[in-house]
Tab-separated table of C-alpha atoms in Angstrom:
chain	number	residue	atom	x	y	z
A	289	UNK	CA	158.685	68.939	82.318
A	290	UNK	CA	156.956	72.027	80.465
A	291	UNK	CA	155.127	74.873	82.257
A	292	UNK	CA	152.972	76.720	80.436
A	293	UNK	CA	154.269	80.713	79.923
A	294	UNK	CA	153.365	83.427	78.116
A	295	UNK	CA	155.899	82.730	75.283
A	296	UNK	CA	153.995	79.656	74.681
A	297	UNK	CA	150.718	80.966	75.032
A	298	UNK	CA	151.830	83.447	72.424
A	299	UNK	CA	152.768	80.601	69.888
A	300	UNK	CA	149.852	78.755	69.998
A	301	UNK	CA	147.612	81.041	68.143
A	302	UNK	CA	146.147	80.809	64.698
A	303	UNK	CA	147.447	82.926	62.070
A	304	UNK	CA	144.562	85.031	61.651
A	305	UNK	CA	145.438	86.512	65.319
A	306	UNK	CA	148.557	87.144	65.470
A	307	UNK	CA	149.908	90.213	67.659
A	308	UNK	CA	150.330	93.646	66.319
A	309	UNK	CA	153.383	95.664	66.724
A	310	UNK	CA	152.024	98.343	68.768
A	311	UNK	CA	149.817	96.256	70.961
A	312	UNK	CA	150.773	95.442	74.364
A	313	UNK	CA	151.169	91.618	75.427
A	314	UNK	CA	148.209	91.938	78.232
A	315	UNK	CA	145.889	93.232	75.494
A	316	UNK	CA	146.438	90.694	72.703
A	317	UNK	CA	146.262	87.774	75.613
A	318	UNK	CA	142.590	88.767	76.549
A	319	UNK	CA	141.497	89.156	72.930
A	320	UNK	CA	142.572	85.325	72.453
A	321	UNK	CA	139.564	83.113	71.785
A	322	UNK	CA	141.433	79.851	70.395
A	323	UNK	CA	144.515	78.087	72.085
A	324	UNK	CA	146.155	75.253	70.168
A	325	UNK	CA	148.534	73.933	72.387
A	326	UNK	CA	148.577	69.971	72.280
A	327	UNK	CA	151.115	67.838	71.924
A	328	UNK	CA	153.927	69.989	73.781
A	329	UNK	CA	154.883	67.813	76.718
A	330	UNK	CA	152.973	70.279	79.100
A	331	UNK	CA	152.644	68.966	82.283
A	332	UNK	CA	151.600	72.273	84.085
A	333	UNK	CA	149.356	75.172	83.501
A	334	UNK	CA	150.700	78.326	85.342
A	335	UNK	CA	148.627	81.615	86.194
A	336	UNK	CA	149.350	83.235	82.709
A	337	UNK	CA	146.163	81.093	81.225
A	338	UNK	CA	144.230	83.514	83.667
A	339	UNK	CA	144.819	86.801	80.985
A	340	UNK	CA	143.417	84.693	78.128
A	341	UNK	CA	139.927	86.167	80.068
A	342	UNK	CA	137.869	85.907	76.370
A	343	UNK	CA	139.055	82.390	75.631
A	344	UNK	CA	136.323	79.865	74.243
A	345	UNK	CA	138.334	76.910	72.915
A	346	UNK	CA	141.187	75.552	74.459
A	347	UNK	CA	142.924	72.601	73.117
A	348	UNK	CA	145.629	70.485	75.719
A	349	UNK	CA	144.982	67.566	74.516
A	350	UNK	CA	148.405	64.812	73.813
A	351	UNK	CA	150.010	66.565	76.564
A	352	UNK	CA	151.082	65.045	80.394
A	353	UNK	CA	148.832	67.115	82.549
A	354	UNK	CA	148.103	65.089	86.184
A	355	UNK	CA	145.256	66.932	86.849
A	356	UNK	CA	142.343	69.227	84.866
A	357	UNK	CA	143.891	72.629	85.460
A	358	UNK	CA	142.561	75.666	87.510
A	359	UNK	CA	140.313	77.991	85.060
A	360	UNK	CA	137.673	79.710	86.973
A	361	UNK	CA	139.519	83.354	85.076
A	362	UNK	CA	138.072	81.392	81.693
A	363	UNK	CA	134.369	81.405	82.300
A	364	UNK	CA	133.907	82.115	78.630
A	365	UNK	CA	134.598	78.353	77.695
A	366	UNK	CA	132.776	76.587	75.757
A	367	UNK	CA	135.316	73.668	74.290
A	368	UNK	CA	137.830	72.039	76.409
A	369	UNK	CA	139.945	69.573	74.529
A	370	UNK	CA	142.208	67.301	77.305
A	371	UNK	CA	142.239	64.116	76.018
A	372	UNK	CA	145.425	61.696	76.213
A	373	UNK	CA	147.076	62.853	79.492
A	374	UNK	CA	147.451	61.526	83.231
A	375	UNK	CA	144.198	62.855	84.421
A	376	UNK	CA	143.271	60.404	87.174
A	377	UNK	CA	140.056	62.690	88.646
A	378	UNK	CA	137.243	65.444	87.095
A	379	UNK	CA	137.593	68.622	89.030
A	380	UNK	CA	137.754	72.004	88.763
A	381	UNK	CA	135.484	72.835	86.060
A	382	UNK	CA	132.692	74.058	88.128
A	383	UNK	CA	133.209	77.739	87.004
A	384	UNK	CA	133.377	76.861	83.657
A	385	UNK	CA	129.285	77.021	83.367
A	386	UNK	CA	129.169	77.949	79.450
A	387	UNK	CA	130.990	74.515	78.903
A	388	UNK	CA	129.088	72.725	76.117
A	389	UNK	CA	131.642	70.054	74.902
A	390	UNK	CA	133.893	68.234	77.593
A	391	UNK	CA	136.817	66.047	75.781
A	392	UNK	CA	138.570	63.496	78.515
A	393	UNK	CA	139.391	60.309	76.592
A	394	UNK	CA	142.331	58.298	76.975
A	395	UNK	CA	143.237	59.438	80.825
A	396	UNK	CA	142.927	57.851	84.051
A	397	UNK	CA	139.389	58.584	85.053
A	398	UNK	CA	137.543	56.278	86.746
A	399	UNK	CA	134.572	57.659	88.177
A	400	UNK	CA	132.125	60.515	86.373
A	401	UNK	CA	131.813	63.125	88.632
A	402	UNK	CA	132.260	66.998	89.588
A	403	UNK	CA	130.201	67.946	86.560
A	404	UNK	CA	127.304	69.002	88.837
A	405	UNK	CA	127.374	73.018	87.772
A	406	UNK	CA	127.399	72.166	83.943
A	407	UNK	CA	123.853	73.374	82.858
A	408	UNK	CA	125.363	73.669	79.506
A	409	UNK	CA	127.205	71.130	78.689
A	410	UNK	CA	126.108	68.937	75.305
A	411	UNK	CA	128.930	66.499	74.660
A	412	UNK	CA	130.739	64.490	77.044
A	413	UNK	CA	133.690	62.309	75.896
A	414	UNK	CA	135.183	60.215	78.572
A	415	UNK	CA	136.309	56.846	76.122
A	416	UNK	CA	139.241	54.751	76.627
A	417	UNK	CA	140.178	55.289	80.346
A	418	UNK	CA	143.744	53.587	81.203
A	419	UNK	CA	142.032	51.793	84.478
A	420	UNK	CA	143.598	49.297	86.487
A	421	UNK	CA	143.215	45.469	85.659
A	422	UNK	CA	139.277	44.332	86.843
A	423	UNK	CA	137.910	48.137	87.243
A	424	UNK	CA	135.135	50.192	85.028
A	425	UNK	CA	134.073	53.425	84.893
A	426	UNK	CA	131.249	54.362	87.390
A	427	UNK	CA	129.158	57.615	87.158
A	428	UNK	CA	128.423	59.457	89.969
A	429	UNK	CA	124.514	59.450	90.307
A	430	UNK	CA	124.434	63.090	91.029
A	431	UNK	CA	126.338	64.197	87.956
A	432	UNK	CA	124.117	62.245	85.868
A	433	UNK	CA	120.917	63.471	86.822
A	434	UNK	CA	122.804	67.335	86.860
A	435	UNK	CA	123.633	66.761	83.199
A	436	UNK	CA	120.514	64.675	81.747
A	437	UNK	CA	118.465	67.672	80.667
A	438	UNK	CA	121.410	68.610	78.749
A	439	UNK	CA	123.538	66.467	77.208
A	440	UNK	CA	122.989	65.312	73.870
A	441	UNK	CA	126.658	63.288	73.322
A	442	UNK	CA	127.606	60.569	75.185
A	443	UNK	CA	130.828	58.512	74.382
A	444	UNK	CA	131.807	56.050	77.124
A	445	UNK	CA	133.422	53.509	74.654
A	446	UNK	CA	135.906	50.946	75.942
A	447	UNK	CA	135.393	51.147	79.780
A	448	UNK	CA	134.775	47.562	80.679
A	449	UNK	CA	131.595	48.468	81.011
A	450	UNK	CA	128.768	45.644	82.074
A	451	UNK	CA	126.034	47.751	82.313
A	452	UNK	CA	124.386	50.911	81.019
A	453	UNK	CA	121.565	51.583	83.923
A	454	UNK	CA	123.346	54.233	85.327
A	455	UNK	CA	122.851	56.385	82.438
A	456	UNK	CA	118.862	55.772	82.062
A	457	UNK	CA	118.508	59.471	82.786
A	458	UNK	CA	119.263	60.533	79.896
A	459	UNK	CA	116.694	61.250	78.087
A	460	UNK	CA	117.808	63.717	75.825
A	461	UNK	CA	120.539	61.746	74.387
A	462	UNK	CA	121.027	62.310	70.837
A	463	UNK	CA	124.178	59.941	70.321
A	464	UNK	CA	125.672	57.189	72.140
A	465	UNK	CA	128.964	55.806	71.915
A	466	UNK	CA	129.138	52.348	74.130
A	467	UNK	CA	131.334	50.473	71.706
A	468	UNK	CA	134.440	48.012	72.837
A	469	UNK	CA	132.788	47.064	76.106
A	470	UNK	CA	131.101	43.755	78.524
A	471	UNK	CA	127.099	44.776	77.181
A	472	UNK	CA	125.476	41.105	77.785
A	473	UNK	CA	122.020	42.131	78.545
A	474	UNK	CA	119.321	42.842	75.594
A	475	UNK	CA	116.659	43.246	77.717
A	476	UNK	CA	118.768	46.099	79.697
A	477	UNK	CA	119.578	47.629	76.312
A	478	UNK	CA	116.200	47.780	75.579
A	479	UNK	CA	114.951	49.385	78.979
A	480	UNK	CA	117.644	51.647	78.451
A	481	UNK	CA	117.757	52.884	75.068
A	482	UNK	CA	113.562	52.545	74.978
A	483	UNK	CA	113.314	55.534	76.971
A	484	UNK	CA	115.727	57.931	74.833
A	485	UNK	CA	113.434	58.989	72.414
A	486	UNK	CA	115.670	61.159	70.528
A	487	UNK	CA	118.239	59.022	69.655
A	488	UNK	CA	119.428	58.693	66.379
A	489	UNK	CA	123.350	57.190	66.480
A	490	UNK	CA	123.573	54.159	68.803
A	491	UNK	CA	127.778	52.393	68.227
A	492	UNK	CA	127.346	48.817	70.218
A	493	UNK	CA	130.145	47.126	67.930
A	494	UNK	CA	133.018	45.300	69.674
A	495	UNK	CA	130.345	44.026	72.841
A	496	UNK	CA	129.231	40.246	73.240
A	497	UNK	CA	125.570	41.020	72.770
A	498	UNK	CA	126.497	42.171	68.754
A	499	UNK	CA	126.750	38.357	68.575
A	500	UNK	CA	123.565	37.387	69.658
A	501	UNK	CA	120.843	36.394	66.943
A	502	UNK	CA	118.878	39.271	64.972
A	503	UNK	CA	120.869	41.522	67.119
A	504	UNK	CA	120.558	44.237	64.428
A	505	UNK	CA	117.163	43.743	63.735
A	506	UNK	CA	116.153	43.758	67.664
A	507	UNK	CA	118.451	47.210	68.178
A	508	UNK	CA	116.365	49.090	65.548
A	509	UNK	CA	112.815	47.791	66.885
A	510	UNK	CA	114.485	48.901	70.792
A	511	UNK	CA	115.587	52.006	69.591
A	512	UNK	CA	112.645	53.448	66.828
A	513	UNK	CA	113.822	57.084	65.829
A	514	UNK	CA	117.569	55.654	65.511
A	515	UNK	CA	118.954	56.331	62.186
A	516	UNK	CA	122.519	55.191	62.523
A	517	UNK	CA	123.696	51.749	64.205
A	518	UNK	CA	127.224	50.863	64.093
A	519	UNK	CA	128.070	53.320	61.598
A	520	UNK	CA	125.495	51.949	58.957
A	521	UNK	CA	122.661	53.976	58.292
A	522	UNK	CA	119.119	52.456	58.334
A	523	UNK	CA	116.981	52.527	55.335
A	524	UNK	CA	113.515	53.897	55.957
A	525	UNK	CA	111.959	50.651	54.382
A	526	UNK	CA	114.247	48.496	56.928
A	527	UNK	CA	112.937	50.670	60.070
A	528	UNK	CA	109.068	50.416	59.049
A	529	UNK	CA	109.016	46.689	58.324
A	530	UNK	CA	110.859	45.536	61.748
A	531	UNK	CA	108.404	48.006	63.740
A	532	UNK	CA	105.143	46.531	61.447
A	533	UNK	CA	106.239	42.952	62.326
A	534	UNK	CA	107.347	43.559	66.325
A	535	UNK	CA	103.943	45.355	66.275
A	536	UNK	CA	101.687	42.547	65.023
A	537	UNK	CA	103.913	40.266	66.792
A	538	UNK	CA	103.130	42.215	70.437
A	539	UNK	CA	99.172	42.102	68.882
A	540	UNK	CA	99.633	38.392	68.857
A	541	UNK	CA	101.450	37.907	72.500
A	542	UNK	CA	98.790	40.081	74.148
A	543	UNK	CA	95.973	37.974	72.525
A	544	UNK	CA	97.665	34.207	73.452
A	545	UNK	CA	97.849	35.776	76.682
A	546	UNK	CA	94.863	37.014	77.163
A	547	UNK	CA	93.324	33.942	75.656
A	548	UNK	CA	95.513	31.925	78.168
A	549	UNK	CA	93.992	34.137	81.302
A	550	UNK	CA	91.094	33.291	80.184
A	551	UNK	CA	91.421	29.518	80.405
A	552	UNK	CA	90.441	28.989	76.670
A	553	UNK	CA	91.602	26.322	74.676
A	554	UNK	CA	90.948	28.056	71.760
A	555	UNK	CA	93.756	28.607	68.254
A	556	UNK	CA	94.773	32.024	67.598
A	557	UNK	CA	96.793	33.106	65.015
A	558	UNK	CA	97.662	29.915	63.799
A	559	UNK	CA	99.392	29.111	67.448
A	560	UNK	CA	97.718	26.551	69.914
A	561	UNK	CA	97.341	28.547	73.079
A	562	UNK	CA	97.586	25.566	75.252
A	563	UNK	CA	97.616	21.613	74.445
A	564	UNK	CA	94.418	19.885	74.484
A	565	UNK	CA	94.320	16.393	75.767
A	566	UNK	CA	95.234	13.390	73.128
A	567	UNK	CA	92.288	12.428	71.314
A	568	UNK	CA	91.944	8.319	72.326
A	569	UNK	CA	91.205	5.971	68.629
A	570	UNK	CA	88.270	3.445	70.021
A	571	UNK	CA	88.616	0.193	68.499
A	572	UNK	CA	87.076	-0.460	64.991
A	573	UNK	CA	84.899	-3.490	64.231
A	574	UNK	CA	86.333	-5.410	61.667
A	575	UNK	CA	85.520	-4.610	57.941
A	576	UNK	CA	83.427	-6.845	56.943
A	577	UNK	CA	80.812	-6.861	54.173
A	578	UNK	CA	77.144	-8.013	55.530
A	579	UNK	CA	74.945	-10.232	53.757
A	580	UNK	CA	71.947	-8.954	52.140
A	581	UNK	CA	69.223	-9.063	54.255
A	582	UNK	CA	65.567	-8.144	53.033
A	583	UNK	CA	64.050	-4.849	54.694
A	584	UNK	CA	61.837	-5.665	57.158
A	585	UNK	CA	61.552	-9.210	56.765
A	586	UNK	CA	63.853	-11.583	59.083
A	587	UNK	CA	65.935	-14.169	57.255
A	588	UNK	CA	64.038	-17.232	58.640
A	589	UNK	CA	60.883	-16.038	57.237
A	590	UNK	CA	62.560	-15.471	54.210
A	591	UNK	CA	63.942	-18.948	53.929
A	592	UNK	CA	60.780	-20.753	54.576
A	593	UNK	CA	59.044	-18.148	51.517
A	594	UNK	CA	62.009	-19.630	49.169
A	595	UNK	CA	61.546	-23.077	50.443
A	596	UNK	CA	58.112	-23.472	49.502
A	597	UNK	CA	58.592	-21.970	46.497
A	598	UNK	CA	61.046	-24.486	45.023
A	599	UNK	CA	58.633	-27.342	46.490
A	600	UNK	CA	56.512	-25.779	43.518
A	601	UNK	CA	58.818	-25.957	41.132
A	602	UNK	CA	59.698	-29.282	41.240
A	603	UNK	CA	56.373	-30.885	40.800
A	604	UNK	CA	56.878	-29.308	36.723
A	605	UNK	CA	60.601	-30.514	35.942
A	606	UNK	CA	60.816	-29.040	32.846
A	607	UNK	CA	60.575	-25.741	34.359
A	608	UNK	CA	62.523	-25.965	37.365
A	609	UNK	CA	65.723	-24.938	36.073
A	610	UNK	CA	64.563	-21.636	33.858
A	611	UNK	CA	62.264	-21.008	37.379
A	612	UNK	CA	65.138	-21.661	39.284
A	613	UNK	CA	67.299	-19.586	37.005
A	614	UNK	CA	65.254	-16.592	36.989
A	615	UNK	CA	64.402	-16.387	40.611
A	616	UNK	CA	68.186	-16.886	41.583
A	617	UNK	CA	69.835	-14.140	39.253
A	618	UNK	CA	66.701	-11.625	40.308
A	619	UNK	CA	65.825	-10.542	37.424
A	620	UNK	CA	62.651	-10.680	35.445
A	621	UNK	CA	63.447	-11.097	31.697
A	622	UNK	CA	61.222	-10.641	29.228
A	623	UNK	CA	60.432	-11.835	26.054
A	624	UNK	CA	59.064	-10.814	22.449
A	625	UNK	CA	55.345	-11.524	22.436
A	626	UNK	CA	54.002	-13.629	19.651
A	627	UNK	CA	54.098	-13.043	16.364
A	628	UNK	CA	56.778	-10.186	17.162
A	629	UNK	CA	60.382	-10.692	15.360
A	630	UNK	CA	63.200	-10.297	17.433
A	631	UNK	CA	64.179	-6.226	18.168
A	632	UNK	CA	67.037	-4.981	16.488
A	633	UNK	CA	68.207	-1.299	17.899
A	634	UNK	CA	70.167	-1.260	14.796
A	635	UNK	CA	67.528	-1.897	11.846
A	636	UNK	CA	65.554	0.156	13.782
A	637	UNK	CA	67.459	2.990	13.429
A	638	UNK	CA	67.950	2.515	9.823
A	639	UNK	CA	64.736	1.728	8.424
A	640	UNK	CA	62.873	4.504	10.740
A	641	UNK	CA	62.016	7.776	8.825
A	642	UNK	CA	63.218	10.930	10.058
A	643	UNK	CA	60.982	12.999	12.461
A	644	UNK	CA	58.731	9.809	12.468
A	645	UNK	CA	58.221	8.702	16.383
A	646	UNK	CA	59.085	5.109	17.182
A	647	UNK	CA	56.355	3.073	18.457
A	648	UNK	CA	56.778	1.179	21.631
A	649	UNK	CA	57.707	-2.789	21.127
A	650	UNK	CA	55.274	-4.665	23.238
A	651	UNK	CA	56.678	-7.473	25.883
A	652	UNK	CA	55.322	-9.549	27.942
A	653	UNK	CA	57.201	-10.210	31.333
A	654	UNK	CA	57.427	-14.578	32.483
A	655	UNK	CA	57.450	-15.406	35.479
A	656	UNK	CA	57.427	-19.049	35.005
A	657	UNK	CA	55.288	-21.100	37.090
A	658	UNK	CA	55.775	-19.120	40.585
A	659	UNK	CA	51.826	-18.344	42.075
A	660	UNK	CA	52.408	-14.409	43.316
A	661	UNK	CA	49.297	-14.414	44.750
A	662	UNK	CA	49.718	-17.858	46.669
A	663	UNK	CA	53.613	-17.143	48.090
A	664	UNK	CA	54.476	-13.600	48.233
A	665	UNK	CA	52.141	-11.824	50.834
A	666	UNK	CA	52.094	-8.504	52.268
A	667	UNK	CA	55.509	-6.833	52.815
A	668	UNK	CA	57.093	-10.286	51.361
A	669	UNK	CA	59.943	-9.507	49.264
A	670	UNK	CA	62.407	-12.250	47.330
A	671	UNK	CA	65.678	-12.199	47.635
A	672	UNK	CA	67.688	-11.556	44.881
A	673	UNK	CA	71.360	-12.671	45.516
């Protein structure tokens, strides 16, 4: 049990303010700007703080303090350091209106509250509470919205903490400390964090959502100005390609969906905006390769034509099988005329002088003994298979 007295006020000064022989005890007490007394098993803080009237920094922290003490004679603070003590409740600091960094980690604290007069105050460190089994810090809705023009510092790491809505206010947040904690909810995160535009540290590590997939990647796109996640610090390059492919990606979601509102069946983006019926395969004939069958004459016709054409044949017997021959393969050959020698390409080619034009060979065509004019009418045509 240590009570804070005016012997141990006087020890807990820097060197560079140490008392002078001639000056009185009252006078170098109000002069005092910086008191360094942690760690000395102080567990109360007397009336002799009250003559420290010009103090600005006041450091208690590793002490056993039950409660924040009385300071309204200090109303020139600006740093209060009480971390790691029994401090079960946040009181007494609304005279303290110059207050710009609040240090309570590692006490007893369970709800944020009683900060209502602190215009001022920038930081606010309230990590590592010592709660009871199945309780998390809450924050007093009041407080928050007294603080949120404000504070820039937020660390509420380790506090069993589920949820982050309460602090949505805070719009001015430059860095937020939410590490060790029960964060679940991206979409919460997002809402959150969306709305603190100048944000640039964001520590998540040591919650269940870190483990979620692309939980880095979805942080930075949340969070756009954010510089430092989790103690790494994002590359500029990083931070421009994640925002240029969650903003094509929105460009594509608003277009399916407007497409889709629409009622059209139509492909965008190389996504199918809704499924089109299956497409039924109607039965194929068989393949099969016709026969030939002449153009505009039917095959009956044509049979009766071929018919009484080999009835003419056979009445010369000699020439029935070159007739029949010829008319069967289709083709009409042709033959040297008389008194012509047989046509070589080849001795042609030889014996012809250069630059001399070749003169056409004449042929006659045979058609054996088939009468043209007598079987083959208009629009008659052979068949040739």
């Amino acid at each position: 049990m240590v009570k804070l007295t005016i012997d141990l006020i006087a020890r807990g000064t820097s060197g560079y303010t140490k008392k002078k022989r001639d000056e009185s005890m009252q006078h170098y007490l109000k002069r005092l700007t910086h008191l360094y007394l942690e760690d000395r098993c102080i567990d109360e803080v007397g009336e002799d703080l009250s003559m420290c009237r010009n103090l600005t920094v006041l450091y208690l922290y590793d002490n056993q303090l039950l409660r924040i003490p009385t300071l309204h004679h200090n109303q020139h603070l600006t740093m209060l350091y009480l971390q790691n003590n029994d401090i079960h409740k946040i009181e007494n600091l609304s005279p303290l209106t110059r207050l710009t960094k609040l240090y309570l980690g590692g006490n007893c604290i369970t709800v944020i509250e009683g900060l209502d007069k602190l215009e001022n105050l920038q930081e606010l460190h309230i990590e590592n509470q010592r709660m009871p089994p199945g309780e998390k810090l809450l924050f007093d809705p009041r407080t928050m919205r007294a603080i949120s023009s404000s504070l820039q510092v937020l660390n509420i790491a380790g506090n069993n903490l589920d949820s982050i809505r309460d602090i949505e206010c805070l719009r001015n947040l430059y860095q937020l400390h939410a590490n060790d904690n029960l964060l679940t909810d991206m979409k919460e995160l997002a809402h959150v964090i969306g709305g603190m535009f100048r944000l640039w540290r964001l520590d998540l590590m040591g919650n269940p959502l870190c483990h979620k997939a692309k939980y880095r990647d979805r942080v930075i796109v949340m969070a756009k100005n954010i510089d430092v996640l989790d103690g790494k610090e994002i590359s500029e390059t990083s931070r421009r390609f994640l925002h240029n492919w969650h903003d094509a990606r929105e460009v594509q979601k608003k277009r399916r969906e407007e497409n889709l509102r629409k009622g059209s069946g139509e492909f965008g983006d190389g996504a199918l905006l809704r499924e089109l019926p299956p497409v039924k395969d109607h039965p194929r004939p068989p393949h099969k390769i016709p026969g030939y069958m002449m153009p505009g004459l039917p095959r009956k016709q044509f049979d009766e034509i071929l018919a009484r054409t080999n009835s003419n044949l056979a009445e010369d017997p000699v020439q029935t099988h070159s007739a029949s021959m010829k008319t069967r393969s289709g083709i009409l050959r042709s033959k040297p005329t008389e008194g012509v020698a047989p046509f070589s390409l080849s001795d042609k080619i030889a014996s012809a002088p250069v630059g001399r034009r070749r003169q056409p060979l004449p042929i006659s065509f045979e058609f054996g003994h088939l009468d043209l004019n007598r079987h083959i009418q208009k629009n008659d045509i052979i068949n040739t298979t």
